[in-house]
Coordinates of C-alpha atoms in Angstrom, one line a residue:
M1 CA 0.0 0.0 0.0
S2 CA 1.2 3.5 -0.8
L3 CA 1.2 6.4 1.6
T4 CA -0.2 8.8 -1.0
N5 CA -3.4 10.4 0.0
K6 CA -4.2 7.9 2.7
I7 CA -4.5 10.5 5.4
D8 CA -7.0 13.2 4.7
E9 CA -7.1 15.1 7.9
E10 CA -5.0 15.6 11.1
F11 CA -5.4 13.0 13.8
E12 CA -3.6 11.6 16.8
L13 CA -1.8 8.2 16.7
T14 CA -0.9 6.5 20.0
V15 CA 2.1 4.2 20.1
G16 CA 2.7 2.7 23.5
D17 CA 2.5 5.6 25.9
S18 CA 3.4 8.2 23.3
R19 CA 1.0 10.3 21.2
Y20 CA 1.8 11.7 17.8
L21 CA 0.0 14.2 15.7
L22 CA -0.2 13.2 12.0
I23 CA -0.6 16.0 9.5
P24 CA -1.6 15.1 5.9
E25 CA 0.7 16.0 3.0
K26 CA -0.4 15.4 -0.6
Q27 CA 3.1 15.3 -1.8
N28 CA 6.3 14.4 0.1
F29 CA 9.3 12.2 -0.4
L30 CA 7.5 9.2 1.1
S31 CA 4.5 9.4 -1.3
D32 CA 5.6 6.6 -3.6
I33 CA 6.8 4.1 -1.0
S34 CA 4.6 1.1 -0.4
F35 CA 4.3 -0.9 2.9
D36 CA 2.6 -4.1 3.9
G37 CA 0.0 -4.1 6.6
E38 CA -2.1 -1.3 8.0
L39 CA -1.5 2.3 7.5
P40 CA -0.3 4.7 8.7
A41 CA 3.1 3.1 8.9
L42 CA 5.9 4.1 11.3
V43 CA 9.2 4.8 9.5
L44 CA 12.7 5.8 10.4
V45 CA 14.6 8.0 8.0
Y46 CA 18.4 7.7 7.7
T47 CA 20.0 10.4 5.5
T48 CA 22.6 9.4 3.0
V49 CA 24.7 10.9 0.1
A50 CA 25.8 9.4 -3.1
G51 CA 28.9 7.2 -2.7
Q52 CA 28.4 6.7 1.1
S53 CA 29.3 3.4 2.8
I54 CA 27.1 2.6 5.7
T55 CA 28.9 0.8 8.5
K56 CA 27.8 -0.8 11.8
T57 CA 29.8 1.8 13.7
A58 CA 27.9 4.6 11.9
L59 CA 24.6 3.0 12.7
R60 CA 25.5 2.6 16.3
Q61 CA 26.6 6.2 16.6
F62 CA 23.4 7.3 15.0
R63 CA 21.4 5.3 17.5
A64 CA 23.4 6.3 20.5
N65 CA 23.8 10.0 19.7
I66 CA 20.4 10.7 18.2
L67 CA 17.7 8.0 18.7
D68 CA 18.5 7.0 22.3
K69 CA 18.5 10.7 23.3
D70 CA 15.3 11.5 21.5
D71 CA 12.3 11.9 23.9
V72 CA 9.8 11.1 21.1
F73 CA 11.4 8.1 19.4
R74 CA 10.2 4.6 20.1
S75 CA 11.5 1.2 18.9
E76 CA 8.4 0.7 16.8
F77 CA 9.8 3.1 14.2
Y78 CA 12.6 0.6 13.4
A79 CA 10.2 -1.5 11.5
N80 CA 10.5 0.5 8.3
L81 CA 13.8 2.1 7.5
I82 CA 14.2 4.6 4.6
F83 CA 17.6 5.6 3.3
Y84 CA 17.0 9.1 2.0
G85 CA 19.5 10.9 -0.2
G86 CA 21.5 8.7 -2.5
K87 CA 20.0 6.2 -5.0
K88 CA 20.2 2.5 -4.1
H89 CA 23.1 1.7 -6.4
E90 CA 25.0 4.7 -5.0
I91 CA 24.9 3.4 -1.4
E92 CA 26.9 0.5 0.0
I93 CA 25.6 -1.2 3.2
E94 CA 28.4 -3.3 4.7
P95 CA 27.5 -6.9 5.9
E96 CA 28.0 -6.0 9.5
A97 CA 25.6 -3.1 9.1
L98 CA 23.0 -5.4 7.7
S99 CA 23.3 -7.6 10.8
E100 CA 23.0 -4.5 13.0
L101 CA 19.8 -3.6 11.2
A102 CA 18.4 -7.1 11.8
A103 CA 19.2 -6.7 15.5
W104 CA 17.1 -3.5 15.4
N105 CA 14.2 -5.6 14.1
V106 CA 14.1 -3.7 10.8
K107 CA 11.5 -5.3 8.6
T108 CA 11.7 -3.3 5.4
Q109 CA 14.4 -1.1 3.8
S110 CA 13.6 1.5 1.1
F111 CA 15.8 4.0 -0.8
V112 CA 14.6 7.4 -1.8
A113 CA 16.8 9.7 -3.9
S114 CA 16.6 13.4 -2.9
P115 CA 16.1 15.6 -6.0
P116 CA 18.8 18.0 -6.9
A117 CA 16.6 21.0 -6.1
A118 CA 19.3 23.5 -5.2
G119 CA 18.5 27.0 -6.5
T120 CA 14.7 26.3 -6.5
S121 CA 12.0 27.1 -4.0
G122 CA 11.3 24.4 -1.5
R123 CA 10.8 23.7 2.2
V124 CA 13.7 23.9 4.5
I125 CA 14.0 21.1 7.1
V126 CA 16.0 21.9 10.2
P127 CA 17.0 19.5 12.9
S128 CA 16.2 20.2 16.6
R129 CA 18.9 22.0 18.5
C130 CA 18.3 19.6 21.4
Y131 CA 20.6 16.9 20.0
Y132 CA 23.7 19.0 19.6
N133 CA 26.3 19.9 22.1
P134 CA 29.2 22.1 20.9
S135 CA 32.6 21.0 22.1
P136 CA 36.3 21.7 21.3
S137 CA 36.3 19.0 18.7
R138 CA 32.9 20.1 17.2
P139 CA 32.6 23.8 18.0
L140 CA 29.9 24.4 15.4
D141 CA 27.8 21.3 16.4
G142 CA 24.2 22.0 15.3
A143 CA 24.9 25.4 13.8
R144 CA 22.5 25.8 10.9
I145 CA 24.1 27.2 7.7
S146 CA 22.8 28.0 4.2
V147 CA 25.1 28.0 1.2
K148 CA 25.1 30.3 -1.9
D149 CA 24.5 28.3 -5.0
N150 CA 27.9 28.8 -6.6
I151 CA 29.4 26.7 -3.8
D152 CA 29.4 22.9 -4.3
I153 CA 27.4 20.6 -2.1
A154 CA 27.7 16.8 -2.6
G155 CA 24.6 15.3 -4.2
H156 CA 23.3 18.6 -5.6
K157 CA 23.8 20.6 -8.7
T158 CA 25.6 24.0 -8.4
T159 CA 23.2 26.1 -10.5
L160 CA 24.4 29.7 -10.5
C161 CA 20.7 30.4 -10.9
N162 CA 21.0 29.9 -14.6
R163 CA 18.9 27.3 -16.4
A164 CA 21.5 26.7 -19.1
W165 CA 24.1 26.0 -16.4
I166 CA 21.7 23.6 -14.7
Q167 CA 21.2 21.7 -18.0
L168 CA 24.8 21.4 -18.8
Y169 CA 26.6 20.4 -15.6
P170 CA 26.0 17.3 -13.5
V171 CA 25.4 16.8 -9.8
K172 CA 28.5 17.5 -7.6
S173 CA 30.1 14.5 -6.0
K174 CA 31.9 16.3 -3.2
N175 CA 31.5 19.4 -1.0
A176 CA 33.5 22.5 -1.5
A177 CA 36.5 22.7 0.9
C178 CA 34.9 25.6 2.8
V179 CA 31.7 23.6 3.3
Q180 CA 33.5 20.4 4.3
K181 CA 35.4 22.3 7.1
L182 CA 32.1 23.4 8.6
I183 CA 30.5 19.9 8.4
E184 CA 33.5 18.4 10.1
A185 CA 33.1 20.9 12.9
G186 CA 29.4 19.8 13.4
A187 CA 27.6 22.4 11.3
V188 CA 24.3 21.4 9.6
I189 CA 23.9 22.6 6.0
V190 CA 20.1 23.3 5.7
G191 CA 20.0 24.3 2.1
K192 CA 21.3 26.3 -0.8
V193 CA 20.2 29.9 -1.6
K194 CA 19.9 32.0 -4.7
L195 CA 22.4 34.4 -6.1
Q196 CA 22.5 37.0 -8.9
A197 CA 22.6 34.8 -12.0
M198 CA 26.1 33.7 -13.1
I199 CA 27.6 35.6 -10.1
M200 CA 27.3 38.9 -11.9
R201 CA 25.1 42.0 -11.6
E202 CA 21.4 41.2 -11.8
E203 CA 19.0 43.7 -10.4
P204 CA 15.6 42.4 -9.2
L205 CA 13.9 43.5 -12.5
E206 CA 16.6 41.7 -14.5
C207 CA 15.8 38.3 -12.7
V208 CA 14.0 36.5 -15.5
E209 CA 14.7 32.9 -14.5
F210 CA 14.7 32.9 -10.7
I211 CA 12.9 35.8 -8.8
A212 CA 15.2 37.9 -6.6
P213 CA 14.9 37.2 -2.8
F214 CA 13.2 39.8 -0.7
N215 CA 15.1 42.1 1.6
P216 CA 13.3 41.8 5.0
R217 CA 14.5 45.2 6.2
A218 CA 12.7 48.5 6.2
D219 CA 9.6 48.4 4.0
G220 CA 10.4 45.0 2.6
Y221 CA 10.9 46.3 -1.0
Q222 CA 14.5 47.5 -0.9
V223 CA 16.9 45.6 -3.2
P224 CA 18.8 42.8 -1.5
S225 CA 21.9 43.9 -3.5
G226 CA 24.9 42.0 -4.7
S227 CA 25.3 38.5 -6.0
S228 CA 25.2 37.0 -2.4
H229 CA 21.9 38.7 -1.9
A230 CA 19.9 35.6 -0.7
S231 CA 22.7 34.6 1.8
A232 CA 22.3 38.0 3.6
A233 CA 18.5 38.2 3.1
G234 CA 18.1 34.8 4.8
I235 CA 20.2 35.9 7.8
G236 CA 18.0 39.0 8.1
S237 CA 14.8 36.9 7.8
Y238 CA 15.1 33.7 9.7
D239 CA 15.8 33.2 13.4
W240 CA 16.4 29.5 12.8
L241 CA 19.4 30.2 10.5
D242 CA 22.7 30.9 12.2
F243 CA 25.1 31.6 9.4
S244 CA 25.1 31.8 5.6
L245 CA 27.9 31.3 3.1
G246 CA 28.4 33.6 0.1
S247 CA 31.2 34.9 -2.1
D248 CA 32.7 38.3 -2.9
T249 CA 34.7 39.5 -5.8
N250 CA 34.2 43.3 -5.7
G251 CA 31.3 43.9 -3.3
S252 CA 29.1 40.8 -3.7
G253 CA 29.3 40.0 0.1
R254 CA 29.7 43.5 1.6
K255 CA 26.8 45.2 -0.2
P256 CA 24.2 42.5 0.8
A257 CA 25.4 42.7 4.4
S258 CA 24.7 46.5 4.3
Y259 CA 21.3 46.3 2.6
N260 CA 20.0 43.4 4.6
G261 CA 21.3 44.6 8.0
C262 CA 23.7 41.8 9.1
F263 CA 27.4 41.2 9.7
S264 CA 29.8 39.8 7.1
I265 CA 33.5 39.3 6.6
R266 CA 35.4 39.1 3.3
P267 CA 38.5 37.1 4.3
S268 CA 42.1 37.9 3.4
T269 CA 42.7 36.6 -0.1
G270 CA 44.3 33.2 0.0
I271 CA 43.8 32.5 3.7
M272 CA 41.6 29.5 3.0
N273 CA 40.9 26.9 0.3
N274 CA 38.6 28.0 -2.5
E275 CA 38.2 24.6 -4.1
G276 CA 34.6 24.0 -5.0
V277 CA 33.6 27.6 -5.2
V278 CA 32.7 28.7 -8.7
G279 CA 34.3 32.0 -9.6
Y280 CA 35.9 33.7 -12.6
F281 CA 38.7 35.8 -11.2
P282 CA 40.7 34.0 -8.4
Q283 CA 42.8 37.1 -7.8
F284 CA 39.7 38.7 -6.2
D285 CA 37.2 35.8 -5.5
M286 CA 36.7 34.8 -1.9
P287 CA 34.0 32.9 0.0
V288 CA 32.4 35.0 2.7
F289 CA 30.0 34.4 5.5
F290 CA 27.1 36.3 7.1
G291 CA 25.7 36.3 10.6
R292 CA 23.6 38.3 13.0
D293 CA 25.9 38.1 16.0
I294 CA 29.5 39.5 15.7
S295 CA 30.5 37.7 19.0
R296 CA 30.2 34.4 17.2
F297 CA 32.5 35.3 14.3
A298 CA 35.8 34.6 15.9
E299 CA 34.9 31.0 16.6
F300 CA 33.5 30.5 13.1
I301 CA 36.7 32.0 11.5
S302 CA 38.9 29.8 13.6
V303 CA 37.1 26.7 12.2
W304 CA 36.8 28.0 8.7
Y305 CA 40.4 29.2 8.2
G306 CA 42.0 26.5 10.3
D307 CA 45.6 27.1 11.3
S308 CA 46.5 29.4 8.4
P309 CA 50.0 30.8 8.6
M310 CA 48.5 34.1 7.3
H311 CA 46.9 34.8 10.7
R312 CA 48.4 38.0 12.1
A313 CA 49.1 38.5 15.8
P314 CA 47.6 41.6 17.5
G315 CA 50.1 44.5 17.6
K316 CA 51.0 46.6 20.6
A317 CA 49.2 49.6 19.1
L318 CA 46.3 50.3 16.7
K319 CA 45.8 53.1 14.3
I320 CA 42.4 54.1 12.8
L321 CA 42.5 55.8 9.4
Y322 CA 39.5 58.0 8.4
P323 CA 39.9 58.7 4.6
S324 CA 38.7 62.0 3.2
D325 CA 38.4 60.2 -0.2
Y326 CA 35.2 58.5 1.0
L327 CA 34.2 60.2 4.3
P328 CA 32.2 62.1 5.1
T329 CA 29.7 60.7 2.6
P330 CA 27.3 63.0 0.6
N331 CA 24.5 61.7 2.9
P332 CA 24.8 63.6 6.3
A333 CA 22.5 61.1 8.1
Q334 CA 24.7 58.2 7.0
T335 CA 27.8 60.0 8.0
Q336 CA 26.3 60.7 11.5
V337 CA 25.7 57.0 12.1
I338 CA 29.2 56.1 10.9
D339 CA 30.8 58.7 13.0
K340 CA 29.0 57.4 16.1
F341 CA 30.6 54.0 15.5
V342 CA 34.0 55.5 14.9
S343 CA 33.7 57.6 18.2
G344 CA 32.8 54.4 20.0
L345 CA 35.9 52.7 18.6
E346 CA 38.0 55.6 19.6
S347 CA 36.6 55.4 23.1
A348 CA 37.0 51.7 23.4
L349 CA 40.6 51.8 22.3
G350 CA 41.6 55.0 23.9
I351 CA 42.9 56.5 20.6
N352 CA 41.8 59.1 18.1
R353 CA 41.2 58.6 14.4
T354 CA 43.8 59.8 11.9
G355 CA 42.6 61.7 8.9
I356 CA 44.2 60.6 5.6
S357 CA 43.7 61.5 1.9
L358 CA 44.7 58.6 -0.4
A359 CA 44.7 61.0 -3.4
D360 CA 47.1 63.4 -1.7
L361 CA 49.4 60.7 -0.5
W362 CA 49.5 59.1 -3.9
E363 CA 50.4 62.4 -5.5
K364 CA 53.1 62.8 -3.0
H365 CA 54.7 59.4 -3.6
C366 CA 53.9 59.0 -7.3
P367 CA 54.6 55.2 -7.1
D368 CA 54.3 54.8 -10.9
G369 CA 56.0 58.1 -12.0
E370 CA 55.2 61.8 -12.2
Q371 CA 52.9 61.2 -15.2
H372 CA 50.5 59.3 -13.0
K373 CA 49.8 61.7 -10.2
D374 CA 46.0 61.4 -10.2
I375 CA 45.0 58.2 -8.4
A376 CA 41.4 58.2 -9.7
T377 CA 42.5 58.4 -13.4
Y378 CA 45.3 55.9 -12.8
L379 CA 42.9 53.3 -11.3
E380 CA 39.9 53.9 -13.5
F381 CA 40.2 50.5 -15.2
A382 CA 42.6 48.8 -12.9
G383 CA 41.0 45.7 -11.4
I384 CA 37.8 45.8 -13.4
Y385 CA 39.4 45.3 -16.8
P386 CA 41.3 42.2 -15.8
F387 CA 38.2 40.9 -14.1
Y388 CA 35.9 41.3 -17.1
H389 CA 38.6 40.1 -19.5
D390 CA 39.2 36.9 -17.6
Q391 CA 35.6 36.3 -16.8
Y392 CA 34.6 36.4 -20.5
H393 CA 37.4 34.0 -21.6
H394 CA 36.8 31.7 -18.5
L395 CA 33.2 31.2 -19.6
A396 CA 34.1 30.3 -23.2
E397 CA 34.0 26.6 -22.3
F398 CA 30.5 27.0 -20.9
R399 CA 29.3 28.9 -24.0
N400 CA 30.9 26.4 -26.4
Q401 CA 29.9 23.2 -24.7
Y402 CA 26.3 24.4 -24.3
K403 CA 26.1 25.3 -28.0
D404 CA 27.7 22.0 -29.1
K405 CA 25.2 20.0 -27.0
Y406 CA 22.0 22.0 -27.6
G407 CA 22.6 23.7 -30.9
K408 CA 22.0 27.2 -29.5
P409 CA 23.8 29.7 -27.2
P410 CA 23.0 29.6 -23.5
F411 CA 20.7 32.2 -22.2
V412 CA 22.2 34.8 -19.9
H413 CA 20.6 38.1 -18.8
R414 CA 21.3 41.3 -20.7
A415 CA 23.6 42.9 -18.2
L416 CA 25.9 39.9 -18.5
H417 CA 25.9 40.2 -22.3
W418 CA 27.0 43.8 -21.8
Q419 CA 29.8 42.6 -19.5
W420 CA 30.9 40.0 -22.0
N421 CA 31.0 42.6 -24.8
V422 CA 33.3 44.7 -22.6
G423 CA 35.5 41.8 -21.7
K424 CA 35.7 40.6 -25.3
A425 CA 36.9 44.0 -26.5
I426 CA 39.7 44.2 -23.9
T427 CA 43.1 43.2 -25.4
Q428 CA 45.6 41.1 -23.5
G429 CA 47.9 44.1 -23.5
E430 CA 45.2 46.3 -21.9
C431 CA 44.5 43.6 -19.4
D432 CA 48.1 43.2 -18.5
E433 CA 48.6 47.0 -18.1
C434 CA 45.6 47.3 -15.9
W435 CA 46.7 44.4 -13.7
R436 CA 50.2 46.0 -13.4
R437 CA 48.5 49.1 -12.1
S438 CA 46.4 47.1 -9.7
E439 CA 49.5 45.5 -8.3
I440 CA 51.4 48.8 -7.9
Y441 CA 48.3 50.1 -6.0
R442 CA 48.3 47.0 -3.8
H443 CA 52.0 47.3 -2.9
W444 CA 51.6 51.0 -2.3
L445 CA 48.6 50.5 0.0
L446 CA 50.2 47.9 2.1
E447 CA 53.6 49.7 2.3
K448 CA 52.6 53.3 2.7
V449 CA 49.0 53.3 4.0
F450 CA 48.5 50.1 6.1
K451 CA 52.2 49.6 6.8
A452 CA 51.6 45.9 6.8
D453 CA 55.2 45.0 7.8
D454 CA 54.9 46.9 11.0
E455 CA 54.6 44.2 13.7
D456 CA 54.0 46.7 16.5
T457 CA 51.1 48.6 15.0
V458 CA 48.0 47.4 13.2
T459 CA 46.5 50.0 10.9
V460 CA 42.8 49.8 10.0
M461 CA 40.6 52.0 7.8
I462 CA 36.9 53.0 8.0
L463 CA 34.9 52.7 4.8
P464 CA 31.3 53.4 4.0
I465 CA 29.1 51.0 1.9
E466 CA 27.4 52.9 -0.9
A467 CA 25.1 55.8 -0.5
G468 CA 22.9 54.9 2.5
K469 CA 19.7 55.8 0.6
P470 CA 16.5 53.9 -0.3
N471 CA 16.9 51.7 -3.4
Y472 CA 13.6 50.0 -4.4
R473 CA 13.5 46.6 -6.1
D474 CA 11.2 48.0 -8.8
A475 CA 13.3 51.1 -9.5
E476 CA 14.5 51.9 -13.0
L477 CA 17.5 49.9 -13.8
P478 CA 20.9 51.6 -13.3
L479 CA 23.0 52.2 -16.4
N480 CA 25.7 49.7 -17.1
S481 CA 29.0 51.0 -15.8
L482 CA 32.5 49.9 -14.7
L483 CA 33.5 50.0 -11.0
S484 CA 36.7 52.1 -10.7
G485 CA 39.7 50.6 -8.9
Y486 CA 39.6 53.8 -6.8
A487 CA 36.1 52.9 -5.4
A488 CA 36.0 51.8 -1.8
L489 CA 34.5 48.5 -2.7
N490 CA 37.6 47.6 -4.7
M491 CA 40.1 48.3 -2.0
S492 CA 40.0 45.0 -0.1
P493 CA 40.1 42.7 -3.2
M494 CA 42.9 44.7 -4.8
A495 CA 44.9 44.8 -1.5
R496 CA 44.0 41.1 -0.7
S497 CA 42.9 42.4 2.6
P498 CA 40.1 41.3 5.1
E499 CA 37.1 43.5 5.5
V500 CA 34.4 43.3 8.1
T501 CA 31.0 44.9 7.4
A502 CA 28.8 45.7 10.3
P503 CA 25.3 47.1 10.7
I504 CA 25.8 50.1 12.9
G505 CA 22.4 51.8 12.9
D506 CA 19.6 53.0 10.8
I507 CA 18.2 56.2 9.3
A508 CA 14.6 57.3 8.8
Y509 CA 13.1 57.7 5.3
D510 CA 9.6 58.1 3.9
S511 CA 8.7 54.9 2.0
I512 CA 6.8 55.2 -1.2
V513 CA 5.6 51.6 -0.6
T514 CA 4.2 51.8 2.9
E515 CA 3.6 55.6 2.8
R516 CA 5.0 55.9 6.3
E517 CA 8.4 56.4 7.9
E518 CA 10.7 53.3 7.8
R519 CA 14.2 52.7 9.1
L520 CA 16.9 51.9 6.6
P521 CA 20.0 49.9 7.7
V522 CA 23.4 51.7 7.6
A523 CA 26.6 49.7 7.6
V524 CA 30.3 50.5 7.9
S525 CA 33.3 48.4 6.8
V526 CA 36.6 48.1 8.6
I527 CA 39.6 47.0 6.5
G528 CA 43.1 46.0 7.6
P529 CA 46.3 44.4 6.3
P530 CA 46.2 40.7 5.1
G531 CA 45.9 38.3 8.0
A532 CA 44.2 40.7 10.3
D533 CA 40.8 39.0 10.1
L534 CA 40.4 38.1 13.7
I535 CA 41.8 41.5 14.8
L536 CA 39.1 43.3 12.7
V537 CA 36.3 41.2 14.2
D538 CA 37.5 42.1 17.7
L539 CA 37.8 45.8 16.8
V540 CA 34.3 45.9 15.4
E541 CA 32.8 44.3 18.4
K542 CA 34.7 46.7 20.7
G543 CA 33.6 49.7 18.6
M544 CA 30.0 48.7 18.7
K545 CA 30.0 48.2 22.5
G546 CA 31.9 51.5 22.9
A547 CA 29.2 53.3 20.8
G548 CA 26.4 51.6 22.7
L549 CA 25.3 49.6 19.7
A550 CA 23.9 46.1 19.6
T551 CA 26.4 43.4 18.7
E552 CA 23.5 41.1 17.6
V553 CA 20.7 42.2 15.3
K554 CA 17.2 40.7 15.1
T555 CA 15.4 39.4 12.1
G556 CA 12.6 41.2 10.3
S557 CA 11.9 44.8 9.2
S558 CA 13.9 46.3 12.1
M559 CA 17.3 45.2 13.3
Y560 CA 16.6 46.2 16.9

């Protein structure tokens, strides 16, 4: 007998001295399974992945660590065992494991393959927190984490939110290195989340294959912003989600943190293994993560990075740079919120900010000769030209393979076609010259601005994130444009530096959607020399406490 449609309404079922509430579901992963005897049937689900070998030891650990501690489980559930995840031919059950199942009095065994539904809408199943106990060996035990869909998860497709990509590439057989680290530390991956298609600019009105996620903050109709938009929107929306993974090339992680009112860190370039993270420009590409509580970041980073030799020890002194190139911003309300945080950081550390003009300092040093005194002109195409050039050529294989297989070019949105046209027109000579300028800028920043070799003093800089103004998801599309290497968003990728983005307050605005006053999140970024990731997290937390700001934000329309 099949379970499909056998239960039409809720009712209670008594097993021994336990009562269970059964809720009908027309469609679920058990719908096509048949059982002998009376229905409803009691079943036990054991999750698997393709290629897994099930051992007696694993089964006993499952029973001891999960079932025996569960206050609603009864031995009657052993009767029907369902292996959910991998297909039958993809799973090996060792002989001793079969004997163990017989000792459990398992009568039937079934296999149900989970569909590769990453990147599509669906329910999210989260395990109870009752069964997890963080420890030194598993510090993230039970932490619930979502993953941006350009990061590989075994048993699922990595979709890039592009249907042509989904058609062309198979299910992944292994986890990305940055995901595997978390799983080994006890984290629970609850699902994959959307991204701007192909990891490139895609405003909500340009999302023609997968609708853009909704930003929960303010009036609910602000853009989620950046290619990691769903990672940040999820953190701002769901209390049951602890962290979310994303990626950042030149703002894809920091902008969503700002717009969706949560914390994030772009790690020092090269401090961790990027294997299994789809990107087009490894010189800038880095996985990032988002969270609501900055006090939990240090532990997460320690797990995620491992014992990287890039970690920098705290210095004896700290220096806070306040760049006139970017601050104050044209928005006085935004600047006021930023200055409150900076004042809190000054108070907490017992030091004063140091004003600096990158433009003036560059003109003084002229690191690439007197003919290149103007930093804005010098960096106009540095960084972005190499990125667009390499991205276009990197994706040639995708375009060619798809056309060979399906007889037509793959669909991508119009903004990406524009970027491809730009990248295609950039010569190798232009690309090399722009990269040379990017590297000169990097060396100058680290030597003259951050003084990265100074072991006694750690220098950090305060940066704003965009304009701090309403940006509605149905607004007229912005013109296609190139992000200058002089832009604040390009500093950390070009310098290979870590950058922590923090929600430090909100400002009032009159919403054209709700026709009332709403509160828009305002964020700040703190950037430092490579390897200073943990130092920045500590400084941001101290600065927020010094300014009387919450170090943990809430979900929903308001952060507080």
